[in-house]
Amino acid sequence: MTGSRVLGTGSALPRRIVTNAELAERVDTSDEWIVARTGIRQRHIAGEGETTATLATDAARAALADAGIEADSIGLIILATATPDNTFPATATKVQAALGCQGGVAFDVAAVCSGFLYALATADSLLRTGMAKRALVIGAETFSRILDWEDRTTCVLFGDGAGAVVLEAPSGDTSADSPGIIGTRLHADGDQHDLLFVDGGPSTTQTVGHVRMRGQEVFRHAVVNLSSVLKEVLEDNGIHADQLDWVVPHQANARILDATARKLGISPDKVVVTVDRHANTSAASVPLALDVARKDGRIKAGDLVMLEAMGGGFTWGASLIRM
Ligand code: ACO
């Protein structure tokens, strides 16, 4: 039976745009280097009054409006983030209060760039148990606040933003083309901790810390892990890569998107790319890109869409959805 259905999507971006040229005034880099190595041209950076919770709330409101439903019908909020407003309580509870849909379940998921995939799979599982009828699944980040702005190898790569999806519990429809989540695979490999991590935290340094990354090694693992999990989900569900209408990847680097699509024989025309405008927004990047491609009319009802992401941990995953 097909899983939970996507009723609507939404997204939010901070007001301020920072171009590569502006970054080149702060660190030893250039627009040419950043575009050639990553495909990134600009990113949105949160300003005063903008936090992970405010961006998440704006994205959630947009998703509710798109779905045409009221906040009080939401019984479950799962928010994926590595940059919560506070160590606790969960940022999801701040979103719940802002939306005014008290009484349900609200919690955060930490799986960095693949957080949205982890949150989506968790929400789908809980909706299938009858825990709630409708859920908001949100990816929201203010990564700019954990960047070392002196480190050119990381500060040029990330941006801030949020994306959200309204999910409804499976209808019980068993027809082959019924909309909903068809299959998901998630993975983690804690041995790779040191390739991508934040060098601080409440229980270690009592500081927030900064992103540290061994970029080339992350790149190699990303292409191998992402192509492997995509194959796994396709095979699980007897789908050939040609049958996909769209792939919505985590937007880390245009070269990772190209190399992964090439490995699977997926045409670049079917890959949604927003990394040029948003840079890497970690857990927000997949729902942001999904919303952009739905709102501009590319992704339509009935399309077969693959979401995929990899992030620190490492964690990675993919989810096949009939829209
Ligand atoms: N501007 C100019 N030069 C730079 C910059 C910069 N911003 N950053 C690094 N360089 C220099 C390096 O110092 C190095 O100089 P050297 O040869 O004198 O030592 C040179 O550029 C090449 O550096 P590499 O690290 O080999 O460059 P590479 O082609 O691997 O690109 C990058 C680096 C963009 C980080 C790439 O490895 C990458 O994208 N990795 C994936 C990382 C990623 O996306 N992480 C996000 C989270 S995980 C995920 O989402 C999948």
Coordinates of C-alpha atoms and ligand atoms in Angstrom, one line a residue:
M1 CA 0.0 0.0 0.0
T2 CA 1.2 3.5 -0.9
G3 CA 2.2 5.6 2.2
S4 CA 1.3 9.1 3.3
R5 CA 0.3 11.7 0.7
V6 CA 1.8 15.1 0.0
L7 CA -1.0 17.7 0.3
G8 CA 1.1 20.8 -0.1
T9 CA 4.6 22.3 0.0
G10 CA 6.0 25.7 1.1
S11 CA 9.3 27.4 1.6
A12 CA 10.9 30.5 3.1
L13 CA 14.2 32.3 2.6
P14 CA 15.9 35.1 4.6
R15 CA 15.5 38.6 3.0
R16 CA 19.3 39.2 2.6
I17 CA 21.1 37.7 -0.5
V18 CA 24.9 37.4 -0.3
T19 CA 26.7 37.0 -3.6
N20 CA 30.0 35.3 -4.2
A21 CA 31.6 38.7 -4.9
E22 CA 30.6 39.9 -1.4
L23 CA 32.3 36.8 0.1
A24 CA 35.4 37.5 -1.9
E25 CA 35.7 40.8 0.1
R26 CA 35.8 38.8 3.4
V27 CA 37.9 35.7 2.5
D28 CA 40.5 34.8 -0.2
T29 CA 38.1 33.4 -2.8
S30 CA 36.5 34.4 -6.1
D31 CA 33.2 34.2 -7.9
E32 CA 35.0 32.1 -10.6
W33 CA 36.4 29.5 -8.1
I34 CA 33.0 29.1 -6.3
V35 CA 31.0 28.8 -9.5
A36 CA 33.5 26.4 -11.1
R37 CA 33.9 24.1 -8.0
T38 CA 30.3 24.2 -6.7
G39 CA 27.8 25.9 -9.0
I40 CA 26.9 28.3 -6.2
R41 CA 26.3 32.0 -7.3
Q42 CA 24.5 33.4 -4.2
R43 CA 23.0 32.3 -0.9
H44 CA 20.4 33.8 1.5
I45 CA 21.7 34.7 5.0
A46 CA 19.5 35.2 8.0
G47 CA 19.4 38.7 9.5
E48 CA 18.2 40.1 12.8
G49 CA 14.9 38.6 13.9
E50 CA 15.2 35.7 11.5
T51 CA 15.9 32.3 13.1
T52 CA 15.4 28.7 12.3
A53 CA 12.0 28.8 14.0
T54 CA 10.8 31.9 12.1
L55 CA 11.9 30.5 8.7
A56 CA 10.3 27.1 9.6
T57 CA 7.0 28.8 10.6
D58 CA 6.9 30.8 7.4
A59 CA 7.6 27.7 5.3
A60 CA 4.9 25.8 7.3
R61 CA 2.3 28.5 6.8
A62 CA 3.0 28.5 3.0
A63 CA 2.6 24.7 2.9
L64 CA -0.7 24.8 4.8
A65 CA -2.0 27.5 2.4
D66 CA -0.9 25.4 -0.5
A67 CA -2.7 22.4 0.9
G68 CA -5.7 24.5 1.7
I69 CA -6.0 23.3 5.3
E70 CA -6.0 25.0 8.7
A71 CA -3.1 24.6 11.2
D72 CA -5.4 23.0 13.8
S73 CA -5.8 19.8 11.7
I74 CA -2.0 19.1 12.1
G75 CA -1.4 16.5 14.8
L76 CA 2.3 16.0 14.2
I77 CA 5.2 18.4 13.5
I78 CA 8.7 17.0 12.8
L79 CA 11.4 19.6 12.2
A80 CA 14.8 18.5 10.8
T81 CA 17.6 20.9 11.8
A82 CA 21.2 21.1 12.9
T83 CA 20.8 24.7 13.9
P84 CA 17.9 24.8 16.5
D85 CA 16.9 28.1 18.1
N86 CA 17.9 26.6 21.5
T87 CA 19.5 23.4 22.7
F88 CA 16.0 22.6 24.0
P89 CA 13.1 22.7 23.7
A90 CA 12.8 21.4 20.2
T91 CA 12.3 24.1 17.6
A92 CA 9.3 22.1 16.4
T93 CA 7.5 23.2 19.6
K94 CA 8.2 26.9 18.8
V95 CA 6.7 26.3 15.4
Q96 CA 3.7 24.6 16.9
A97 CA 3.1 27.5 19.2
A98 CA 3.5 30.0 16.4
L99 CA 1.0 28.1 14.2
G100 CA -1.4 27.7 17.1
C101 CA -1.9 23.9 16.7
Q102 CA -1.3 22.8 20.3
G103 CA -2.1 19.3 21.6
G104 CA -0.3 17.2 19.0
V105 CA 3.2 15.8 18.8
A106 CA 6.2 18.0 18.0
F107 CA 9.9 17.2 18.0
D108 CA 13.1 17.8 16.1
V109 CA 15.3 15.3 14.1
A110 CA 19.0 15.7 13.8
A111 CA 20.5 14.1 10.7
V112 CA 22.0 17.3 9.2
C113 CA 21.7 17.4 5.4
S114 CA 19.6 14.2 5.2
G115 CA 17.5 15.4 8.1
F116 CA 14.4 16.0 5.9
L117 CA 14.5 12.5 4.6
Y118 CA 14.8 11.1 8.1
A119 CA 11.9 13.3 9.2
L120 CA 9.7 12.4 6.3
A121 CA 10.2 8.7 6.9
T122 CA 9.5 9.1 10.6
A123 CA 6.3 11.1 9.9
D124 CA 5.1 8.6 7.3
S125 CA 5.7 5.7 9.8
L126 CA 3.8 7.6 12.6
L127 CA 0.9 8.5 10.3
R128 CA 0.6 4.9 9.3
T129 CA 0.2 3.9 13.0
G130 CA -2.7 6.3 13.4
M131 CA -0.7 8.6 15.7
A132 CA -2.1 11.6 13.7
K133 CA -4.0 12.2 10.5
R134 CA -1.9 15.1 9.2
A135 CA 1.7 16.1 9.7
L136 CA 4.0 19.0 8.9
V137 CA 7.5 17.9 8.0
I138 CA 9.9 20.8 7.9
G139 CA 13.6 21.2 7.1
A140 CA 14.9 24.5 8.4
E141 CA 18.4 25.9 9.0
T142 CA 20.4 29.0 9.9
F143 CA 23.7 27.3 9.0
S144 CA 25.3 30.8 8.6
R145 CA 25.4 30.9 12.5
I146 CA 27.7 27.8 12.7
L147 CA 30.1 28.8 9.9
D148 CA 33.6 29.9 10.5
W149 CA 33.6 33.0 8.4
E150 CA 37.4 33.0 8.2
D151 CA 37.4 29.5 6.6
R152 CA 37.0 29.8 2.9
T153 CA 36.8 26.0 2.4
T154 CA 33.4 26.0 4.2
C155 CA 31.9 29.5 4.5
V156 CA 31.2 29.8 0.7
L157 CA 29.2 26.6 0.6
F158 CA 26.2 27.1 2.8
G159 CA 23.0 29.3 3.1
D160 CA 19.9 29.6 5.2
G161 CA 16.3 28.7 4.5
A162 CA 13.4 26.4 5.2
G163 CA 11.0 24.1 3.3
A164 CA 7.9 22.3 4.5
V165 CA 5.5 19.5 3.4
V166 CA 2.0 18.7 4.6
L167 CA 1.5 15.0 4.7
E168 CA -1.8 13.1 5.2
A169 CA -2.1 9.5 6.4
P170 CA -2.5 6.8 3.7
S171 CA -6.0 6.6 2.4
G172 CA -6.0 2.9 1.9
D173 CA -6.1 3.2 -1.9
T174 CA -4.1 0.3 -3.3
S175 CA -4.2 1.3 -7.0
A176 CA -0.7 1.3 -8.6
D177 CA -0.8 5.1 -9.4
S178 CA -2.3 6.4 -6.1
P179 CA -0.4 9.4 -4.7
G180 CA 1.9 8.9 -1.7
I181 CA 5.3 7.8 -0.5
I182 CA 6.1 4.6 -2.3
G183 CA 9.4 3.6 -0.6
T184 CA 12.2 5.0 1.5
R185 CA 15.7 3.8 2.5
L186 CA 17.8 5.5 5.2
H187 CA 21.4 4.8 6.2
A188 CA 24.1 6.0 8.7
D189 CA 27.8 5.3 9.1
G190 CA 29.1 6.8 12.3
D191 CA 32.7 5.8 11.4
Q192 CA 32.8 8.9 9.1
H193 CA 32.2 11.4 11.9
D194 CA 35.4 13.3 11.4
L195 CA 34.9 14.0 7.7
L196 CA 32.0 16.5 8.5
F197 CA 31.2 17.7 11.9
V198 CA 30.7 20.7 14.2
D199 CA 33.6 21.2 16.7
G200 CA 31.4 22.1 19.6
G201 CA 28.3 21.2 21.6
P202 CA 26.7 21.4 25.0
S203 CA 28.2 18.2 26.3
T204 CA 31.7 18.6 25.0
T205 CA 32.8 22.2 24.7
Q206 CA 29.7 24.0 26.1
T207 CA 29.9 26.1 22.9
V208 CA 28.0 26.0 19.6
G209 CA 31.1 25.3 17.5
H210 CA 31.7 25.6 13.8
V211 CA 31.4 23.4 10.7
R212 CA 34.5 21.4 9.9
M213 CA 34.8 19.4 6.7
R214 CA 37.2 17.4 4.6
G215 CA 35.6 18.4 1.3
Q216 CA 37.2 16.1 -1.2
E217 CA 36.5 13.0 0.9
V218 CA 32.9 14.1 1.6
F219 CA 32.5 14.6 -2.2
R220 CA 33.7 11.0 -3.0
H221 CA 31.4 9.4 -0.3
A222 CA 28.5 11.5 -1.4
V223 CA 28.5 10.3 -5.0
V224 CA 29.0 6.6 -4.0
N225 CA 26.4 6.6 -1.2
L226 CA 23.8 8.6 -3.1
S227 CA 23.9 6.6 -6.3
S228 CA 23.8 3.4 -4.2
V229 CA 20.7 4.4 -2.1
L230 CA 18.9 5.6 -5.3
K231 CA 19.5 2.2 -6.9
E232 CA 18.3 0.5 -3.8
V233 CA 15.0 2.4 -3.7
L234 CA 14.5 1.9 -7.5
E235 CA 15.1 -1.9 -7.2
D236 CA 12.9 -2.2 -4.0
N237 CA 10.0 -0.8 -6.0
G238 CA 10.7 -2.4 -9.4
I239 CA 11.2 1.1 -11.0
H240 CA 13.7 1.9 -13.7
A241 CA 15.6 5.2 -13.5
D242 CA 14.0 6.2 -16.9
Q243 CA 10.5 6.1 -15.3
L244 CA 11.3 8.9 -12.8
D245 CA 9.8 12.3 -13.8
W246 CA 12.0 14.2 -11.4
V247 CA 14.9 13.8 -9.0
V248 CA 15.0 16.4 -6.1
P249 CA 18.5 16.0 -4.6
H250 CA 20.1 17.6 -1.6
Q251 CA 21.7 20.8 -3.0
A252 CA 25.3 20.4 -1.8
N253 CA 27.3 21.0 -5.0
A254 CA 26.4 21.0 -8.7
R255 CA 29.2 18.5 -9.4
I256 CA 27.8 16.0 -6.9
L257 CA 24.4 16.3 -8.6
D258 CA 25.9 15.8 -12.1
A259 CA 28.1 12.9 -11.1
T260 CA 25.3 11.1 -9.2
A261 CA 22.8 11.5 -12.1
R262 CA 25.4 10.4 -14.6
K263 CA 26.2 7.2 -12.6
L264 CA 22.5 6.2 -12.8
G265 CA 21.9 7.3 -16.4
I266 CA 19.4 10.0 -15.3
S267 CA 19.1 12.9 -17.7
P268 CA 20.3 16.2 -16.2
D269 CA 17.0 17.8 -17.4
K270 CA 15.1 15.7 -14.8
V271 CA 17.3 17.0 -11.9
V272 CA 15.9 20.0 -9.9
V273 CA 18.8 22.4 -9.2
T274 CA 18.6 25.3 -6.8
V275 CA 22.2 25.2 -5.5
D276 CA 23.1 28.2 -7.7
R277 CA 20.5 30.4 -5.8
H278 CA 20.3 28.9 -2.3
A279 CA 23.7 27.1 -1.9
N280 CA 23.7 24.2 0.6
T281 CA 20.9 24.8 3.1
S282 CA 21.4 21.4 4.8
A283 CA 18.0 19.9 6.0
A284 CA 16.1 22.7 4.2
S285 CA 17.5 22.0 0.8
V286 CA 15.3 19.1 -0.4
P287 CA 11.9 20.6 0.7
L288 CA 13.0 24.0 -0.7
A289 CA 13.9 22.6 -4.1
L290 CA 10.7 20.5 -4.1
D291 CA 8.6 23.6 -3.4
V292 CA 10.4 25.6 -6.1
A293 CA 9.9 22.9 -8.7
R294 CA 6.2 22.5 -7.7
K295 CA 5.5 26.2 -7.7
D296 CA 7.1 26.9 -11.1
G297 CA 5.0 24.1 -12.6
R298 CA 7.7 21.5 -13.3
I299 CA 6.6 18.9 -10.7
K300 CA 2.9 18.1 -11.2
A301 CA 0.3 15.8 -9.6
G302 CA 0.9 12.2 -10.6
D303 CA 4.7 12.7 -11.2
L304 CA 7.1 10.1 -9.9
V305 CA 9.7 12.0 -7.8
M306 CA 12.8 10.8 -6.1
L307 CA 14.2 12.8 -3.1
E308 CA 17.7 12.1 -2.0
A309 CA 20.2 13.5 0.5
M310 CA 23.5 12.9 2.3
G311 CA 25.0 14.7 5.3
G312 CA 27.2 14.6 8.4
G313 CA 27.4 11.4 10.4
F314 CA 27.4 10.2 7.6
T315 CA 23.7 9.9 7.2
W316 CA 22.0 9.4 3.8
G317 CA 18.7 8.3 2.3
A318 CA 16.2 8.4 -0.6
S319 CA 12.5 8.5 -0.9
L320 CA 10.3 7.7 -3.9
I321 CA 7.0 9.6 -4.0
R322 CA 4.0 9.7 -6.4
M323 CA 2.9 13.3 -6.2
Ligands
ACO1 N1 38.2 29.8 -2.8 C1 39.3 29.6 -3.4 N2 40.1 28.5 -3.3 C2 39.7 27.6 -2.4 C3 38.5 27.7 -1.7 C4 37.7 28.9 -1.9 N3 36.5 29.1 -1.3 N4 38.3 26.7 -0.9 C5 39.4 25.9 -1.1 N5 40.2 26.5 -2.0 C6 41.5 25.9 -2.5 C7 42.1 24.9 -1.6 O1 42.8 25.5 -0.5 C8 43.0 24.2 -2.6 O2 44.2 24.9 -2.7 P1 45.6 24.2 -2.8 O3 45.5 23.4 -4.1 O4 46.6 25.4 -3.0 O5 45.8 23.4 -1.6 C9 42.2 24.2 -3.9 O6 41.3 25.3 -3.7 C10 41.5 22.9 -4.2 O7 40.8 22.5 -3.0 P2 40.0 21.2 -3.0 O8 39.4 21.0 -1.6 O9 40.8 20.1 -3.6 O10 38.8 21.5 -4.0 P3 37.7 20.7 -4.5 O11 37.7 20.6 -6.0 O12 37.6 19.3 -3.8 O13 36.4 21.5 -4.1 C11 34.7 21.5 -2.4 C12 36.2 21.8 -2.7 C13 33.9 22.5 -3.2 C14 34.5 21.7 -0.9 C15 34.3 20.1 -2.8 O14 35.3 19.1 -2.3 C16 33.0 19.7 -2.3 O15 32.0 20.2 -2.7 N6 32.9 18.6 -1.4 C17 31.6 18.2 -0.9 C18 31.4 18.9 0.3 C19 30.0 19.3 0.6 O16 29.2 19.5 -0.3 N7 29.6 19.3 1.9 C20 28.3 19.7 2.3 C21 27.8 18.8 3.3 S1 27.8 17.2 2.9 C22 26.7 17.1 1.7 O17 25.9 17.9 1.7 C23 26.8 16.0 0.8

